[in-house]
PDB file of C-alpha atoms in Angstrom:
ATOM      1  CA  MET A 899       6.699  -3.332  11.620  1.00 97.00           C
ATOM      2  CA  PRO A 900       6.569  -3.323   7.857  1.00 97.00           C
ATOM      3  CA  ALA A 901       6.063  -6.836   6.545  1.00 97.00           C
ATOM      4  CA  THR A 902       5.198  -8.928   3.523  1.00 96.00           C
ATOM      5  CA  ILE A 903       2.858 -11.874   3.159  1.00 96.00           C
ATOM      6  CA  ALA A 904       5.923 -14.158   3.191  1.00 95.00           C
ATOM      7  CA  MET A 905       6.945 -12.658   6.537  1.00 96.00           C
ATOM      8  CA  LEU A 906       3.427 -13.289   7.882  1.00 97.00           C
ATOM      9  CA  ARG A 907       3.697 -16.921   6.769  1.00 96.00           C
ATOM     10  CA  ASP A 908       7.008 -17.146   8.666  1.00 96.00           C
ATOM     11  CA  LEU A 909       5.325 -15.581  11.706  1.00 97.00           C
ATOM     12  CA  GLU A 910       2.630 -18.240  11.631  1.00 96.00           C
ATOM     13  CA  ALA A 911       5.191 -21.026  11.291  1.00 96.00           C
ATOM     14  CA  SER A 912       7.709 -19.807  13.888  1.00 97.00           C
ATOM     15  CA  GLY A 913       5.573 -17.828  16.323  1.00 96.00           C
ATOM     16  CA  GLU A 914       7.749 -14.728  15.997  1.00 96.00           C
ATOM     17  CA  ILE A 915       8.582 -12.027  13.500  1.00 96.00           C
ATOM     18  CA  ARG A 916      11.858 -10.255  12.948  1.00 94.00           C
ATOM     19  CA  ALA A 917      11.766  -6.772  11.444  1.00 93.00           C
ATOM     20  CA  ARG A 918      14.074  -6.444   8.444  1.00 91.00           C
ATOM     21  CA  SER A 919      17.240  -4.709   9.624  1.00 89.00           C
ATOM     22  CA  GLY A 920      15.441  -4.322  12.959  1.00 91.00           C
ATOM     23  CA  THR A 921      13.572  -1.331  11.531  1.00 93.00           C
ATOM     24  CA  ALA A 922      10.069  -0.497  12.727  1.00 95.00           C
ATOM     25  CA  PHE A 923       7.898   2.585  13.176  1.00 94.00           C
ATOM     26  CA  ALA A 924       6.329   3.927  16.353  1.00 93.00           C
ATOM     27  CA  LEU A 925       4.822   6.896  18.093  1.00 90.00           C
ATOM     28  CA  THR A 926       8.093   8.508  19.168  1.00 87.00           C
ATOM     29  CA  PRO A 927       8.833  11.863  20.791  1.00 85.00           C
ATOM     30  CA  ALA A 928      10.210  13.074  17.438  1.00 87.00           C
ATOM     31  CA  LEU A 929       6.976  12.087  15.678  1.00 88.00           C
ATOM     32  CA  ARG A 930       4.950  13.884  18.335  1.00 84.00           C
ATOM     33  CA  GLU A 931       7.079  17.021  17.759  1.00 85.00           C
ATOM     34  CA  ALA A 932       6.595  16.771  13.985  1.00 83.00           C
ATOM     35  CA  TYR A 933       2.844  17.268  14.340  1.00 82.00           C
ATOM     36  CA  VAL A 934       1.325  20.454  15.736  1.00 74.00           C
ATOM     37  CA  SER A 935      -1.631  18.505  17.061  1.00 78.00           C
ATOM     38  CA  GLY A 936      -3.013  15.020  17.041  1.00 78.00           C
ATOM     39  CA  SER A 937      -4.128  12.372  19.472  1.00 86.00           C
ATOM     40  CA  ASP A 938      -2.023   9.330  20.205  1.00 84.00           C
ATOM     41  CA  GLU A 939      -4.335   7.341  17.940  1.00 88.00           C
ATOM     42  CA  GLU A 940      -3.790   9.770  15.040  1.00 89.00           C
ATOM     43  CA  LEU A 941      -0.018   9.721  15.534  1.00 90.00           C
ATOM     44  CA  GLU A 942       0.030   5.916  15.746  1.00 91.00           C
ATOM     45  CA  TYR A 943      -1.865   5.906  12.443  1.00 92.00           C
ATOM     46  CA  ALA A 944       0.821   8.164  10.933  1.00 91.00           C
ATOM     47  CA  ALA A 945       3.465   5.629  12.036  1.00 93.00           C
ATOM     48  CA  LEU A 946       1.353   2.828  10.548  1.00 95.00           C
ATOM     49  CA  LEU A 947       1.281   4.666   7.204  1.00 94.00           C
ATOM     50  CA  ASP A 948       5.075   5.010   7.321  1.00 94.00           C
ATOM     51  CA  ALA A 949       5.325   1.269   7.959  1.00 96.00           C
ATOM     52  CA  ALA A 950       2.935   0.566   5.074  1.00 96.00           C
ATOM     53  CA  ARG A 951       5.180   2.577   2.749  1.00 95.00           C
ATOM     54  CA  ALA A 952       8.189   0.629   4.015  1.00 95.00           C
ATOM     55  CA  SER A 953       6.247  -2.558   3.258  1.00 96.00           C
ATOM     56  CA  LEU A 954       6.286  -1.480  -0.391  1.00 95.00           C
ATOM     57  CA  ARG A 955      10.084  -1.458  -0.255  1.00 94.00           C
ATOM     58  CA  LEU A 956      10.060  -5.017   1.098  1.00 95.00           C
ATOM     59  CA  ILE A 957       7.626  -6.124  -1.611  1.00 95.00           C
ATOM     60  CA  SER A 958       9.813  -4.565  -4.306  1.00 93.00           C
ATOM     61  CA  ALA A 959      12.803  -6.552  -3.009  1.00 90.00           C
ATOM     62  CA  GLU A 960      10.965  -9.891  -2.991  1.00 86.00           C
ATOM     63  CA  GLU A 961      11.023 -12.126  -5.989  1.00 73.00           C
ATOM     64  CA  LYS A 962       7.495 -13.285  -6.770  1.00 76.00           C
ATOM     65  CA  GLY A 963       6.136 -11.707  -3.612  1.00 77.00           C
ATOM     66  CA  GLU A 964       2.423 -11.210  -3.079  1.00 89.00           C
ATOM     67  CA  PRO A 965       1.390  -7.631  -3.871  1.00 94.00           C
ATOM     68  CA  ARG A 966      -0.198  -6.727  -0.548  1.00 96.00           C
ATOM     69  CA  ARG A 967       1.240  -4.355   1.996  1.00 97.00           C
ATOM     70  CA  ALA A 968       1.356  -5.732   5.520  1.00 98.00           C
ATOM     71  CA  VAL A 969       2.052  -4.076   8.846  1.00 98.00           C
ATOM     72  CA  VAL A 970       2.375  -5.863  12.178  1.00 98.00           C
ATOM     73  CA  SER A 971       1.475  -3.759  15.224  1.00 96.00           C
ATOM     74  CA  ALA A 972       3.106  -4.885  18.443  1.00 95.00           C
ATOM     75  CA  ASP A 973       3.580  -3.737  22.014  1.00 90.00           C
ATOM     76  CA  VAL A 974       7.367  -3.664  22.366  1.00 90.00           C
ATOM     77  CA  ASP A 975       9.401  -1.910  25.053  1.00 84.00           C
ATOM     78  CA  ASN A 976      13.031  -2.404  24.014  1.00 83.00           C
ATOM     79  CA  VAL A 977      13.522  -0.081  21.066  1.00 89.00           C
ATOM     80  CA  THR A 978      16.190   2.389  20.058  1.00 89.00           C
ATOM     81  CA  LEU A 979      14.970   5.698  18.675  1.00 90.00           C
ATOM     82  CA  ARG A 980      16.304   6.486  15.190  1.00 90.00           C
ATOM     83  CA  ALA A 981      15.243  10.084  14.583  1.00 76.00           C
ATOM     84  CA  ASP A 982      18.332  10.373  12.356  1.00 81.00           C
ATOM     85  CA  LEU A 983      16.428   8.244   9.835  1.00 85.00           C
ATOM     86  CA  ASP A 984      12.924   9.663  10.299  1.00 88.00           C
ATOM     87  CA  ALA A 985      10.662  10.861  13.088  1.00 89.00           C
ATOM     88  CA  ALA A 986       8.833   7.540  13.536  1.00 92.00           C
ATOM     89  CA  VAL A 987      11.721   5.112  12.983  1.00 93.00           C
ATOM     90  CA  VAL A 988      12.875   2.804  15.758  1.00 94.00           C
ATOM     91  CA  ARG A 989      15.221  -0.167  15.848  1.00 94.00           C
ATOM     92  CA  LEU A 990      14.068  -3.379  17.517  1.00 95.00           C
ATOM     93  CA  ASP A 991      16.614  -5.407  19.421  1.00 90.00           C
ATOM     94  CA  GLY A 992      15.324  -8.801  18.280  1.00 92.00           C
ATOM     95  CA  PRO A 993      12.367 -10.846  17.132  1.00 94.00           C
ATOM     96  CA  VAL A 994       8.865 -10.081  18.374  1.00 96.00           C
ATOM     97  CA  PRO A 995       6.855 -13.067  19.641  1.00 95.00           C
ATOM     98  CA  LEU A 996       3.256 -13.544  18.560  1.00 95.00           C
ATOM     99  CA  SER A 997       2.188 -12.894  22.166  1.00 94.00           C
ATOM    100  CA  GLN A 998       3.276  -9.233  21.818  1.00 95.00           C
ATOM    101  CA  ILE A 999       1.442  -8.628  18.553  1.00 97.00           C
ATOM    102  CA  ALA A1000      -1.623  -6.426  18.910  1.00 96.00           C
ATOM    103  CA  ALA A1001      -2.884  -6.458  15.310  1.00 97.00           C
ATOM    104  CA  ILE A1002      -2.029  -7.317  11.736  1.00 98.00           C
ATOM    105  CA  HIS A1003      -2.928  -4.962   8.895  1.00 98.00           C
ATOM    106  CA  VAL A1004      -3.067  -6.206   5.294  1.00 98.00           C
ATOM    107  CA  ASP A1005      -4.262  -4.873   1.954  1.00 97.00           C
ATOM    108  CA  ALA A1006      -7.437  -6.316   0.465  1.00 96.00           C
ATOM    109  CA  ALA A1007      -7.223  -8.071  -2.890  1.00 95.00           C
ATOM    110  CA  GLU A1008      -8.517  -4.944  -4.668  1.00 96.00           C
ATOM    111  CA  ALA A1009      -5.260  -3.145  -3.852  1.00 97.00           C
ATOM    112  CA  ALA A1010      -3.006  -5.643  -5.660  1.00 95.00           C
ATOM    113  CA  ASP A1011      -2.619  -3.724  -8.939  1.00 96.00           C
ATOM    114  CA  ALA A1012      -1.950  -0.412  -7.178  1.00 97.00           C
ATOM    115  CA  VAL A1013       0.530  -2.076  -4.796  1.00 97.00           C
ATOM    116  CA  THR A1014       2.350  -3.784  -7.671  1.00 95.00           C
ATOM    117  CA  ALA A1015       2.688  -0.465  -9.488  1.00 96.00           C
ATOM    118  CA  ALA A1016       3.802   1.360  -6.335  1.00 96.00           C
ATOM    119  CA  ALA A1017       6.392  -1.268  -5.426  1.00 95.00           C
ATOM    120  CA  ALA A1018       7.903  -0.872  -8.894  1.00 94.00           C
ATOM    121  CA  VAL A1019       8.463   2.871  -8.424  1.00 96.00           C
ATOM    122  CA  ILE A1020       9.150   3.199  -4.678  1.00 94.00           C
ATOM    123  CA  ASP A1021      12.831   4.039  -5.214  1.00 93.00           C
ATOM    124  CA  ALA A1022      12.003   6.685  -7.812  1.00 95.00           C
ATOM    125  CA  ALA A1023       9.476   8.224  -5.422  1.00 93.00           C
ATOM    126  CA  ASP A1024      12.122   8.350  -2.701  1.00 88.00           C
ATOM    127  CA  LEU A1025      14.308  10.292  -5.127  1.00 94.00           C
ATOM    128  CA  GLY A1026      11.586  12.878  -5.770  1.00 93.00           C
ATOM    129  CA  ASP A1027       9.940  11.621  -8.968  1.00 95.00           C
ATOM    130  CA  GLU A1028       6.486  13.236  -8.935  1.00 95.00           C
ATOM    131  CA  ASP A1029       4.882  10.604 -11.194  1.00 95.00           C
ATOM    132  CA  ALA A1030       6.189   7.846  -8.925  1.00 96.00           C
ATOM    133  CA  GLU A1031       4.842   9.688  -5.875  1.00 95.00           C
ATOM    134  CA  PHE A1032       1.442   9.864  -7.584  1.00 95.00           C
ATOM    135  CA  THR A1033       1.587   6.093  -8.168  1.00 96.00           C
ATOM    136  CA  LEU A1034       2.370   5.588  -4.468  1.00 95.00           C
ATOM    137  CA  GLY A1035      -0.667   7.689  -3.640  1.00 95.00           C
ATOM    138  CA  ASP A1036      -2.860   5.264  -5.601  1.00 96.00           C
ATOM    139  CA  ALA A1037      -1.687   2.408  -3.370  1.00 96.00           C
ATOM    140  CA  GLU A1038      -1.968   4.492  -0.219  1.00 95.00           C
ATOM    141  CA  ASP A1039      -5.589   5.301  -1.080  1.00 96.00           C
ATOM    142  CA  HIS A1040      -6.363   1.695  -0.131  1.00 97.00           C
ATOM    143  CA  GLU A1041      -6.967   1.265   3.586  1.00 96.00           C
ATOM    144  CA  LEU A1042      -5.298  -1.683   5.257  1.00 97.00           C
ATOM    145  CA  ALA A1043      -7.709  -4.212   6.759  1.00 96.00           C
ATOM    146  CA  TRP A1044      -7.328  -4.982  10.471  1.00 97.00           C
ATOM    147  CA  TYR A1045      -6.934  -8.532  11.804  1.00 97.00           C
ATOM    148  CA  ALA A1046      -6.503  -9.834  15.329  1.00 97.00           C
ATOM    149  CA  PRO A1047      -3.356 -11.958  15.795  1.00 97.00           C
ATOM    150  CA  GLN A1048      -5.427 -15.115  16.302  1.00 96.00           C
ATOM    151  CA  GLU A1049      -6.942 -14.578  12.832  1.00 96.00           C
ATOM    152  CA  LEU A1050      -3.553 -14.940  11.114  1.00 96.00           C
ATOM    153  CA  PRO A1051      -4.000 -18.606  10.081  1.00 96.00           C
ATOM    154  CA  PHE A1052      -7.395 -17.851   8.544  1.00 95.00           C
ATOM    155  CA  LEU A1053      -6.106 -14.731   6.796  1.00 95.00           C
ATOM    156  CA  LEU A1054      -3.243 -16.645   5.201  1.00 95.00           C
ATOM    157  CA  GLU A1055      -5.524 -19.494   4.193  1.00 92.00           C
ATOM    158  CA  LEU A1056      -7.811 -17.075   2.354  1.00 89.00           C
ATOM    159  CA  LEU A1057      -5.001 -15.401   0.370  1.00 84.00           C
TER     160      LEU A1057
END
């Protein structure tokens, strides 16, 4: 699920996270068909990258949001495939409790400038602007750090 730091703070406070508009990304049959080859791990990583890009859209919509992409990986069964939107898109039917979260992925502090720039041009990139796409690439060059769900309070404290 694409997320923001504010959404992670809500997750810590409430014990559950709700994907915006119910939209998440997963290893779907359509995603598997889109790639000629690739292990499940590689295809899950492709879905994670799609979610990280969607996180930029959430950051761009937040007022005074923290410029770090966040993705919450969860083991969820009840999803609706949305191949009409993109190969990896699924719709969740409700909030996801902390007990179903497998990992949390967040940008390191060094990515903040690139993420800020990318969030400012995400819409232009979606419309085909090559310079904006290049700016997105700068943000996507930063790998997301991996955190176990039980590390969430410590992660948020250190931000």
